[in-house]
Coordinates of C-alpha atoms and ligand atoms in Angstrom, one line a residue:
Chain A
M1 CA 2.4 46.0 38.7
K2 CA 3.5 43.3 41.2
I3 CA 2.7 43.6 44.9
A4 CA 3.5 41.1 47.6
I5 CA 1.6 40.8 50.8
A6 CA 3.8 39.5 53.5
S7 CA 4.4 39.3 57.3
G8 CA 7.0 38.3 59.8
K9 CA 4.8 35.5 61.0
G10 CA 1.6 33.8 60.0
G11 CA -1.8 34.6 61.3
T12 CA -1.6 38.4 61.1
G13 CA -4.3 38.7 58.5
K14 CA -2.2 38.3 55.3
T15 CA -4.8 36.2 53.6
T16 CA -7.7 38.3 54.6
L17 CA -6.0 41.3 53.2
S18 CA -4.9 39.7 49.9
T19 CA -8.3 38.2 49.1
N20 CA -10.3 41.3 50.0
L21 CA -7.9 43.7 48.1
S22 CA -7.9 41.5 45.0
V23 CA -11.6 40.9 44.8
F24 CA -12.2 44.6 45.4
L25 CA -9.8 45.7 42.7
S26 CA -11.1 43.1 40.2
E27 CA -14.4 45.0 40.1
T28 CA -12.6 47.7 38.0
E29 CA -9.2 46.3 37.0
K30 CA -7.6 43.2 35.6
V31 CA -6.2 41.4 38.6
V32 CA -4.6 38.0 39.4
L33 CA -4.1 36.9 42.9
V34 CA -1.4 34.3 43.4
D35 CA -1.3 32.3 46.6
L36 CA 2.4 31.6 47.2
D37 CA 1.9 30.4 50.8
V38 CA 2.4 26.9 49.4
E39 CA 2.6 25.2 52.7
E40 CA -0.7 26.6 53.9
P41 CA -2.5 28.0 50.9
N42 CA -5.7 29.5 52.4
S43 CA -6.8 32.1 49.9
G44 CA -9.0 29.5 48.1
L45 CA -11.1 29.1 51.2
F46 CA -12.3 32.7 50.8
I47 CA -12.5 32.7 47.0
Q48 CA -14.4 29.8 45.8
G49 CA -13.9 30.3 42.1
K50 CA -14.4 28.1 39.1
L51 CA -11.5 25.7 38.5
L52 CA -10.1 26.3 35.0
S53 CA -7.1 24.1 34.9
E54 CA -4.6 22.1 37.0
H55 CA -0.8 21.8 36.5
I56 CA 1.3 19.3 38.3
Q57 CA 4.6 20.7 39.4
Y58 CA 7.8 18.7 39.4
K59 CA 11.3 19.1 40.7
E60 CA 14.2 17.1 39.2
I61 CA 15.9 14.5 41.2
P62 CA 18.6 12.0 40.2
E63 CA 17.7 8.4 39.5
W64 CA 20.3 5.8 39.9
V65 CA 21.0 3.5 37.0
Q66 CA 22.6 0.5 38.7
E67 CA 23.9 -1.2 35.5
A68 CA 26.0 1.8 34.5
C69 CA 27.3 2.7 38.0
T70 CA 31.0 1.9 38.8
L71 CA 30.5 2.8 42.5
C72 CA 33.2 5.5 42.3
G73 CA 31.6 7.5 45.0
E74 CA 31.9 10.8 43.2
C75 CA 28.2 11.6 43.6
Q76 CA 28.2 11.3 47.4
D77 CA 31.3 13.5 47.5
V78 CA 29.9 16.3 45.5
C79 CA 26.4 16.5 47.0
N80 CA 26.4 19.3 49.6
F81 CA 23.0 18.3 51.0
N82 CA 23.6 14.6 51.8
A83 CA 20.9 13.7 49.4
V84 CA 22.8 11.0 47.7
I85 CA 24.6 8.4 49.7
Q86 CA 26.6 5.2 48.9
L87 CA 25.5 2.3 51.0
G88 CA 27.5 -0.8 50.4
D89 CA 27.2 -1.5 46.7
S90 CA 24.2 0.7 46.1
I91 CA 23.5 4.4 45.7
M92 CA 20.6 5.9 47.5
V93 CA 18.9 9.2 46.7
F94 CA 16.8 11.1 49.3
P95 CA 14.4 13.1 47.3
E96 CA 13.2 15.4 50.2
L97 CA 16.8 16.5 50.8
C98 CA 17.7 17.1 47.1
H99 CA 18.0 20.7 46.0
S100 CA 18.0 19.7 42.3
C101 CA 21.3 21.2 41.7
H102 CA 22.4 18.6 39.1
A103 CA 25.9 18.4 40.5
C104 CA 25.9 14.6 41.1
S105 CA 24.2 14.0 37.8
G106 CA 26.5 16.2 35.7
L107 CA 29.7 15.0 37.5
C108 CA 29.0 11.3 37.4
P109 CA 31.7 10.0 35.1
V110 CA 29.4 7.4 33.5
G111 CA 26.1 9.2 33.4
A112 CA 24.5 6.8 35.9
L113 CA 22.4 9.5 37.6
P114 CA 20.1 11.0 35.1
M115 CA 17.7 13.7 36.4
K116 CA 14.1 12.6 36.5
P117 CA 11.0 14.6 37.4
K118 CA 9.3 14.1 40.7
E119 CA 5.9 15.5 41.7
I120 CA 6.2 18.2 44.4
G121 CA 2.9 20.1 44.2
L122 CA 0.0 21.4 42.2
I123 CA -0.8 24.8 40.6
R124 CA -4.5 25.4 40.1
K125 CA -6.0 28.2 38.0
Y126 CA -9.4 29.6 39.0
K127 CA -11.8 32.4 37.9
Y128 CA -13.9 34.1 40.5
N129 CA -16.2 36.7 38.9
N130 CA -13.7 39.0 37.3
L131 CA -10.7 37.9 39.3
D132 CA -8.1 35.4 38.2
F133 CA -6.7 33.3 41.0
V134 CA -3.7 31.0 41.0
E135 CA -3.2 28.6 43.9
S136 CA 0.0 26.7 44.5
R137 CA 0.0 23.8 47.0
L138 CA 3.0 21.8 48.2
N139 CA 2.5 18.1 48.7
I140 CA 2.5 17.0 52.3
G141 CA 5.9 15.6 53.4
E142 CA 7.7 17.6 50.7
E143 CA 10.2 19.9 52.3
Q144 CA 11.4 22.4 49.8
S145 CA 8.8 25.0 49.1
T146 CA 11.2 27.4 47.4
Q147 CA 11.3 25.4 44.2
L148 CA 7.5 25.4 44.0
I149 CA 7.4 29.1 44.6
A150 CA 9.9 29.7 41.8
N151 CA 7.8 27.5 39.5
T152 CA 4.7 29.4 40.4
N153 CA 6.3 32.8 39.7
H154 CA 7.3 31.5 36.4
F155 CA 3.8 30.2 35.7
T156 CA 2.3 33.5 36.6
D157 CA 4.7 35.4 34.2
E158 CA 3.8 33.1 31.4
N159 CA 0.0 33.2 31.9
Y160 CA -0.6 36.8 32.8
N161 CA 0.8 39.7 30.9
N162 CA 1.8 43.1 32.3
D163 CA -1.7 44.5 31.9
Y164 CA -2.5 42.6 35.1
I165 CA -2.1 43.9 38.6
K166 CA -0.5 40.8 40.3
L167 CA -0.9 40.3 44.0
F168 CA 1.1 37.7 45.7
D169 CA 0.1 36.2 49.1
S170 CA 3.6 35.4 50.4
P171 CA 4.6 32.8 52.8
P172 CA 5.3 34.1 56.3
G173 CA 8.7 34.5 57.9
T174 CA 12.0 36.0 56.8
S175 CA 13.7 33.0 55.3
C176 CA 14.2 31.6 51.8
P177 CA 10.6 31.1 50.7
V178 CA 9.7 34.7 51.3
I179 CA 12.8 35.9 49.5
E180 CA 11.8 33.8 46.5
A181 CA 8.2 35.0 46.7
T182 CA 9.2 38.7 46.8
K183 CA 11.9 38.4 44.1
G184 CA 10.4 40.4 41.2
V185 CA 7.9 42.5 43.0
D186 CA 7.6 46.3 42.9
Y187 CA 6.3 46.7 46.4
V188 CA 5.8 44.7 49.6
V189 CA 3.0 45.2 52.0
L190 CA 3.9 44.0 55.5
I191 CA 1.1 43.2 57.9
T192 CA 1.5 43.3 61.6
E193 CA -0.5 43.6 64.8
P194 CA 0.0 46.3 67.4
T195 CA 1.4 44.0 70.1
P196 CA 4.9 43.1 71.4
F197 CA 4.9 40.0 69.2
G198 CA 3.8 41.9 66.2
L199 CA 6.4 44.6 66.7
H200 CA 9.2 42.1 67.1
D201 CA 8.3 40.1 64.0
L202 CA 7.8 43.4 62.0
K203 CA 11.3 44.5 62.8
L204 CA 12.7 41.3 61.4
A205 CA 10.6 41.6 58.3
V206 CA 11.7 45.2 57.8
D207 CA 15.3 44.2 58.1
T208 CA 14.8 41.6 55.5
M209 CA 13.1 44.0 53.1
R210 CA 15.8 46.5 53.5
D211 CA 18.4 43.9 52.9
L212 CA 16.7 42.9 49.7
N213 CA 16.3 46.6 48.7
K214 CA 12.5 46.4 48.5
K215 CA 10.1 49.2 48.7
F216 CA 7.6 48.5 51.4
G217 CA 4.9 49.8 53.7
V218 CA 3.0 48.6 56.8
V219 CA -0.6 47.7 57.5
I220 CA -1.7 47.4 61.1
N221 CA -4.3 44.7 61.6
R222 CA -6.5 44.5 64.7
Y223 CA -5.8 48.1 65.4
G224 CA -7.0 49.1 68.9
I225 CA -5.6 46.1 70.8
G226 CA -2.1 46.2 72.4
N227 CA -0.3 49.5 72.4
D228 CA 1.2 52.2 70.2
D229 CA 4.7 50.9 69.9
V230 CA 4.3 49.7 66.3
I231 CA 3.2 53.2 65.2
G232 CA 6.1 54.8 67.1
Y233 CA 8.5 52.4 65.5
C234 CA 7.2 53.1 61.9
E235 CA 7.4 56.9 62.6
E236 CA 10.9 56.6 63.8
E237 CA 12.0 54.5 60.9
N238 CA 10.1 56.6 58.4
I239 CA 8.0 53.7 57.2
S240 CA 4.6 54.5 55.7
I241 CA 1.5 53.1 57.5
L242 CA -0.8 52.2 54.6
A243 CA -3.9 51.2 56.5
R244 CA -5.2 50.5 60.0
I245 CA -7.7 47.7 60.2
P246 CA -9.9 48.0 63.3
N247 CA -10.1 45.1 65.8
R248 CA -13.8 44.1 65.7
R249 CA -15.5 40.9 66.8
D250 CA -17.8 41.0 63.7
I251 CA -14.6 40.9 61.5
A252 CA -13.3 37.9 63.4
E253 CA -16.6 36.1 63.1
L254 CA -17.0 36.7 59.3
Y255 CA -13.4 35.6 58.8
S256 CA -14.1 32.4 60.8
R257 CA -16.9 31.6 58.3
G258 CA -14.6 32.2 55.3
E259 CA -16.5 35.3 54.2
L260 CA -15.1 38.4 52.4
L261 CA -15.3 41.5 54.4
Y262 CA -14.8 44.6 52.3
D263 CA -18.4 44.7 51.1
K264 CA -19.9 43.8 54.5
V265 CA -18.0 45.9 57.1
P266 CA -17.8 49.5 55.9
E267 CA -14.9 50.3 58.3
F268 CA -12.9 47.5 56.7
G269 CA -13.9 48.5 53.1
S270 CA -12.7 52.1 53.6
E271 CA -9.3 50.9 54.8
I272 CA -9.0 48.6 51.7
I273 CA -9.6 51.7 49.5
S274 CA -7.1 53.8 51.3
L275 CA -4.6 50.9 51.3
W276 CA -4.8 50.7 47.5
N277 CA -4.5 54.5 47.1
N278 CA -1.5 54.5 49.3
I279 CA 0.2 51.6 47.5
R280 CA -0.3 53.3 44.2
K281 CA 1.2 56.5 45.5
E282 CA 4.2 54.7 46.9
V283 CA 4.9 52.7 43.8
E284 CA 4.5 55.7 41.5
A285 CA 6.7 57.9 43.7
E286 CA 10.1 58.7 42.1
Chain B
M1 CA 12.1 12.8 80.2
K2 CA 9.2 13.6 77.9
E3 CA 9.2 15.9 75.0
I4 CA 6.1 18.0 74.3
V5 CA 5.8 20.0 71.1
V6 CA 3.2 22.7 70.5
I7 CA 2.4 23.5 66.9
S8 CA -0.4 25.2 64.9
G9 CA 0.2 25.1 61.2
K10 CA -0.2 28.8 60.6
G11 CA 0.4 31.5 63.2
G12 CA -2.1 33.7 65.0
T13 CA -3.7 31.0 66.9
G14 CA -2.1 31.9 70.2
K15 CA 0.4 29.0 70.1
T16 CA 3.3 30.9 71.6
S17 CA 1.2 32.5 74.4
I18 CA -0.2 29.1 75.3
T19 CA 3.3 27.5 75.2
A20 CA 4.6 30.2 77.4
S21 CA 1.7 29.7 79.8
F22 CA 2.5 26.0 80.0
S23 CA 6.1 26.9 80.7
V24 CA 5.1 29.0 83.7
L25 CA 2.9 26.1 85.0
A26 CA 5.7 23.6 84.5
G27 CA 8.2 25.8 86.2
R28 CA 11.5 24.1 87.1
D29 CA 10.2 20.7 85.7
A30 CA 10.8 21.7 82.1
I31 CA 13.5 22.9 79.8
L32 CA 12.1 25.2 77.2
A33 CA 13.0 25.3 73.5
D34 CA 11.8 28.0 71.1
C35 CA 11.8 26.3 67.7
D36 CA 9.6 28.9 66.1
V37 CA 12.9 30.3 64.9
D38 CA 11.4 32.4 62.1
A39 CA 9.2 34.3 64.6
A40 CA 10.9 33.5 67.9
D41 CA 8.6 35.4 70.3
M42 CA 8.7 33.3 73.5
H43 CA 11.5 35.4 74.9
L44 CA 9.2 38.4 75.0
L45 CA 7.2 36.7 77.7
L46 CA 9.9 34.7 79.6
E47 CA 12.7 37.3 80.1
P48 CA 15.7 35.2 79.1
D49 CA 19.2 36.7 79.7
F50 CA 20.5 35.7 76.2
A51 CA 23.4 33.9 77.8
N52 CA 25.9 31.6 76.2
P53 CA 25.5 32.8 72.6
G54 CA 26.9 30.5 69.9
D55 CA 27.2 31.1 66.2
F56 CA 25.2 28.8 64.0
Y57 CA 26.4 27.9 60.5
S58 CA 24.3 26.2 57.9
G59 CA 25.0 25.8 54.3
E60 CA 27.5 27.5 52.1
V61 CA 27.8 30.3 49.6
S62 CA 30.3 30.4 46.7
E63 CA 32.4 33.2 45.6
I64 CA 34.7 33.8 42.6
I65 CA 38.3 34.9 43.2
E66 CA 38.6 37.6 40.5
D67 CA 42.4 37.3 40.1
K68 CA 42.2 33.6 39.3
C69 CA 39.2 33.7 37.0
T70 CA 39.8 33.6 33.2
Q71 CA 36.1 34.3 32.4
C72 CA 35.7 31.0 30.6
G73 CA 32.0 30.8 31.6
E74 CA 32.0 27.1 32.6
C75 CA 30.5 27.9 36.1
M76 CA 27.6 29.8 34.6
K77 CA 26.7 26.9 32.4
V78 CA 26.2 24.5 35.3
C79 CA 24.5 26.7 37.9
H80 CA 20.9 25.8 38.1
F81 CA 19.9 28.7 40.3
D82 CA 20.7 31.6 38.0
A83 CA 23.2 32.8 40.6
I84 CA 26.0 33.4 38.2
S85 CA 25.9 36.2 35.7
L86 CA 28.2 38.2 33.5
I87 CA 28.3 41.8 34.7
D88 CA 30.7 44.2 33.0
A89 CA 32.5 41.2 31.3
K90 CA 33.1 39.6 34.7
H91 CA 31.5 36.5 36.1
R92 CA 29.9 37.1 39.5
I93 CA 27.9 35.1 42.0
D94 CA 24.9 36.7 43.6
P95 CA 25.0 35.5 47.2
V96 CA 21.3 35.8 47.7
S97 CA 20.5 33.4 44.8
C98 CA 23.4 31.0 45.4
E99 CA 22.1 27.8 46.8
G100 CA 25.5 26.7 48.0
C101 CA 25.4 23.5 46.0
G102 CA 29.1 23.7 45.1
Y103 CA 28.6 22.5 41.5
C104 CA 30.4 25.5 40.1
T105 CA 33.5 24.8 42.3
H106 CA 33.9 21.4 40.8
V107 CA 33.8 22.5 37.1
C108 CA 36.0 25.6 37.3
P109 CA 39.2 24.8 35.5
E110 CA 41.1 27.4 37.4
N111 CA 40.0 26.5 40.9
A112 CA 38.8 30.1 41.1
I113 CA 35.7 29.5 43.1
I114 CA 35.7 29.1 46.9
S115 CA 32.8 28.3 49.2
R116 CA 32.5 29.6 52.7
E117 CA 30.1 28.5 55.4
L118 CA 27.2 30.8 56.0
N119 CA 26.6 32.2 59.5
V120 CA 22.9 32.1 59.7
G121 CA 22.2 33.0 63.3
K122 CA 22.9 32.8 67.0
C123 CA 21.7 30.2 69.5
F124 CA 21.3 31.0 73.2
V125 CA 21.0 28.9 76.4
S126 CA 19.3 31.4 78.7
S127 CA 18.0 31.5 82.2
V128 CA 14.4 32.5 82.3
K129 CA 12.1 33.9 84.9
T130 CA 10.4 30.6 85.6
G131 CA 13.6 29.4 87.2
T132 CA 14.7 27.1 84.4
K133 CA 16.6 27.3 81.1
M134 CA 15.4 28.1 77.6
V135 CA 17.3 27.3 74.4
H136 CA 16.4 29.8 71.7
A137 CA 17.8 31.2 68.5
R138 CA 17.9 34.4 66.5
L139 CA 18.0 33.7 62.8
G140 CA 19.9 36.2 60.7
V141 CA 18.2 38.4 58.1
A142 CA 17.3 36.5 54.9
A143 CA 18.8 33.3 56.3
D144 CA 17.8 29.9 55.1
N145 CA 15.8 28.2 57.8
S146 CA 16.4 24.7 56.6
G147 CA 15.3 23.1 59.8
K148 CA 18.9 22.5 60.9
L149 CA 18.7 25.4 63.4
V150 CA 15.4 23.9 64.7
A151 CA 17.1 20.6 65.2
K152 CA 20.0 22.2 67.0
V153 CA 17.8 24.1 69.4
K154 CA 15.8 21.1 70.2
N155 CA 18.8 18.8 70.7
E156 CA 20.5 21.2 73.0
A157 CA 17.3 21.5 75.1
K158 CA 17.1 17.7 75.2
E159 CA 20.7 17.2 76.3
L160 CA 20.2 19.8 79.0
A161 CA 17.0 18.2 80.2
V162 CA 18.8 14.8 80.5
K163 CA 21.8 16.4 82.2
L164 CA 19.7 18.3 84.8
G165 CA 17.2 15.5 85.3
K166 CA 14.2 17.4 84.2
K167 CA 10.8 15.9 83.5
Y168 CA 9.9 17.7 80.3
V169 CA 11.2 19.5 77.3
L170 CA 8.6 21.9 76.2
V171 CA 8.9 23.0 72.6
D172 CA 7.3 26.0 70.8
G173 CA 7.2 24.4 67.4
S174 CA 7.7 25.8 63.9
P175 CA 4.9 26.9 61.6
G176 CA 4.0 25.3 58.2
I177 CA 4.3 21.7 57.1
G178 CA 7.8 21.9 55.6
C179 CA 11.3 21.2 56.8
P180 CA 11.4 23.2 60.0
V181 CA 8.2 21.6 61.5
T182 CA 9.4 18.2 60.5
S183 CA 12.6 18.9 62.6
S184 CA 10.4 20.1 65.5
L185 CA 8.4 16.9 65.5
T186 CA 11.2 14.4 65.2
G187 CA 11.5 12.5 68.5
A188 CA 8.5 14.1 70.2
D189 CA 6.5 12.2 72.8
F190 CA 3.3 14.3 72.6
V191 CA 2.1 17.0 70.1
V192 CA -0.3 19.8 71.1
L193 CA -2.1 21.2 68.2
V194 CA -3.5 24.7 68.6
T195 CA -6.3 25.7 66.3
E196 CA -9.1 28.1 65.9
P197 CA -12.6 27.6 64.6
S198 CA -12.2 29.3 61.2
V199 CA -12.3 27.7 57.8
S200 CA -8.5 28.2 57.5
G201 CA -7.9 27.0 61.0
V202 CA -9.7 23.7 60.3
H203 CA -8.0 23.4 56.9
D204 CA -4.5 23.9 58.5
L205 CA -5.3 21.5 61.4
K206 CA -6.2 18.7 59.0
R207 CA -3.2 19.3 56.8
L208 CA -0.9 19.4 59.8
Y209 CA -2.3 16.3 61.4
E210 CA -1.6 14.4 58.2
L211 CA 2.0 15.1 58.9
V212 CA 1.8 14.3 62.6
K213 CA 0.3 10.9 61.7
K214 CA 3.4 10.1 59.6
F215 CA 5.4 10.4 62.8
R216 CA 2.9 8.3 64.9
I217 CA 3.1 10.7 67.8
P218 CA 0.1 10.9 70.1
A219 CA -1.6 14.3 69.8
G220 CA -4.0 16.6 71.7
C221 CA -5.8 19.7 70.5
I222 CA -6.7 23.0 71.9
I223 CA -9.4 25.1 70.2
N224 CA -8.6 28.8 70.9
K225 CA -11.2 31.5 70.3
A226 CA -13.8 28.7 70.3
D227 CA -16.8 31.0 70.8
L228 CA -16.2 32.9 67.6
N229 CA -17.8 30.1 65.7
S230 CA -19.4 27.5 67.9
K231 CA -20.7 25.4 65.0
T232 CA -17.2 25.0 63.6
S233 CA -15.8 24.4 67.1
Q234 CA -18.2 21.5 67.4
S235 CA -17.1 20.1 64.0
I236 CA -13.5 20.2 65.2
I237 CA -14.4 18.3 68.3
D238 CA -16.1 15.7 66.1
Y239 CA -13.0 15.5 63.9
L240 CA -10.8 15.0 67.0
K241 CA -12.9 12.0 68.1
E242 CA -12.7 10.5 64.6
E243 CA -9.0 10.8 64.6
N244 CA -8.4 9.8 68.2
I245 CA -6.9 13.1 69.1
L246 CA -7.1 14.0 72.8
Y247 CA -9.4 17.1 73.2
L248 CA -7.6 19.4 75.6
G249 CA -10.2 22.2 75.8
S250 CA -11.8 25.2 74.2
Y251 CA -10.7 28.7 75.1
K252 CA -12.8 31.9 74.8
Y253 CA -12.1 34.7 72.5
D254 CA -10.7 37.2 74.9
L255 CA -8.4 40.3 74.6
A256 CA -6.9 39.4 78.0
F257 CA -4.3 37.3 76.1
T258 CA -3.1 40.5 74.3
R259 CA -3.3 42.6 77.4
A260 CA -1.1 40.2 79.3
M261 CA 1.3 40.1 76.4
T262 CA 1.5 43.9 76.2
E263 CA 2.7 43.8 79.8
G264 CA 5.2 41.1 79.0
K265 CA 3.3 38.4 80.9
T266 CA 1.7 35.1 80.2
I267 CA -2.0 35.1 80.9
V268 CA -1.6 32.6 83.8
E269 CA 0.6 35.1 85.6
W270 CA -1.4 38.1 84.6
D271 CA -4.7 36.8 86.0
G272 CA -4.7 33.3 87.4
A273 CA -8.5 33.4 87.9
N274 CA -9.3 34.4 84.3
S275 CA -11.4 31.7 82.6
I276 CA -8.6 31.1 80.0
S277 CA -6.0 30.7 82.7
L278 CA -8.2 28.0 84.3
S279 CA -8.7 26.3 80.9
I280 CA -4.9 26.4 80.3
K281 CA -4.3 24.8 83.7
E282 CA -6.8 22.1 82.9
S283 CA -5.1 21.4 79.5
W284 CA -1.7 21.2 81.1
E285 CA -3.0 18.6 83.7
K286 CA -4.5 16.5 80.8
I287 CA -1.2 16.6 79.0
K288 CA 0.8 15.5 82.0
E289 CA -1.7 12.7 82.7
S290 CA -1.6 11.4 79.2
L291 CA 2.2 11.2 79.4
L292 CA 2.2 9.0 82.6
Ligands
SF4_301 S1 29.1 9.1 40.5 FE1 28.0 7.8 39.1 S2 29.3 6.0 38.9 FE2 30.1 7.1 40.6 S3 29.0 6.1 42.4 FE3 27.8 7.9 41.8 S4 26.3 7.0 40.3 FE4 27.9 5.5 40.5
SF4_302 S1 21.0 17.0 42.4 FE1 22.3 18.1 43.8 S2 21.2 18.0 45.7 FE2 20.3 16.5 44.4 S3 21.3 14.6 45.0 FE3 22.4 15.5 43.2 S4 24.0 16.7 44.1 FE4 22.6 16.3 45.7
SF4_303 S1 27.3 27.0 44.5 FE1 25.7 26.2 43.1 S2 24.1 27.8 43.3 FE2 26.0 28.7 44.0 S3 26.8 29.7 42.3 FE3 27.7 27.7 42.4 S4 26.5 26.4 41.1 FE4 25.3 28.3 41.5
SF4_304 S1 34.5 28.6 35.7 FE1 36.1 29.5 36.9 S2 37.4 30.5 35.5 FE2 35.6 30.0 34.4 S3 34.3 31.9 34.6 FE3 33.8 30.6 36.2 S4 35.1 31.2 37.9 FE4 36.0 32.0 36.1

């Protein structure tokens, strides 16, 4: 089973939920948590596991072979991302802009732009008690997180078979990275806060999930602050509320120290249990 | 004209509430730009009128014209994004997976593939309640936020500020460390980093500042919810000293922020005498001073 934990924007408690749910589940099940929030991978701050292995990730970019080039200009014409440009009598490649589509390389009449690997990030595999944990981290200055997310999904499929419950801590937002992160999942958990900002971002996330034809439900974090508009919206739209995590100062304090919560704050632990029961029900429905 | 960009790495630190408060304090002196286009929330506090909507196009998506296609399969061989598949003996392009690279259009022997520009959102130049203008955008569902929309929002705000002779452009920046935030930072005169004293807050702050350093922009930092973990707050202050980042103040953990937001107000309007409001005013003075 593959579950993505996502939210319209960051900082709504996505990482707290992913880490606690996965550690809790790993007490009785085979679980792998995959941190796909590659720009800001934070799960590892809460799960300090034993490092098992590291895997450098690459994307392919064209490399100019000056001796072969006839300066025909074809490469510059075909690149839709302005990532290869002819400047006087040289060809320049801008790796951050390159989407690795191979068009320039494949269409260069003399094969003067072979694709070469370039480092974009790192995948690390950890073990924390019974939990398997995969962290994926984008190099600073690298702009295309989608490729690394795709690599990480592939890595997870290869390393963990279908006996595993796979939980994906997804990047925030509603654009390409999230779409890549939720591609093959069975269910998406959307986290929000009961405030006007939370509601606004939740609506965008819901639209995106509906567009992608995903099954999803909502967790309300910091329940008790703000107002009831999020609940009203979910009822109107027939969206299941999977859990309501109370707003408590002790939760915020434990979180700030990087501690897990489910075994320390009973009111939090019970919400994690009902969250899991609700997810299972929803996934198994129909 | 000086451009001030507020960023925080990840969300949830109060960045938007703080930027909106600065907007109120700056009043008519600033043009506002909401570059957090993924989660554009500033409009919830500033009552824009969503005027002058303009469509925004970014990137392309390819499509096969069925009548022209001979099902030769050349396009599928070159697509590196698995966007083309053979369904019911017909080659089709999945618009969600298509990266818009155009490779397939160049290899199709029948010229059966066309590309069209993708409408990814709308951009507005609104009047807001603080008596000034705000440039903001609404990104379409599942659109690619490649940073181009961010660049457009910012450039429009800048042009407007120059035209109207404003002192500041105040930008609510994008999250993360990828393309959108790079676009938010380009050309800025001062960066305000908003953080909180949690392990992840510190981690994100450092990662983000690595990026800011590459741009060589002077920076200041606000520690929000500082009293949740005073030890970590102190270690952030030490870090700021080491890195020569201007310390702009520590704000208390206070639900007043949320209460104000629930009423559609910034905290400085909701209760000007609240300790956070006073801290925000102090931060804003420090920022203005450092730009002189
Ligand atoms: S397409 Fe090949 S030969 Fe032509 S300019 Fe580019 S690199 Fe040179
Ligand atoms: S691989 Fe594609 S994106 Fe990269 S430079 Fe070549 S044509 Fe441009
Ligand atoms: S434009 Fe590029 S990504 Fe889209 S279908 Fe054609 S080859 Fe594939
Ligand atoms: S390359 Fe052109 S003709 Fe061949 S299958 Fe693709 S669209 Fe059809």
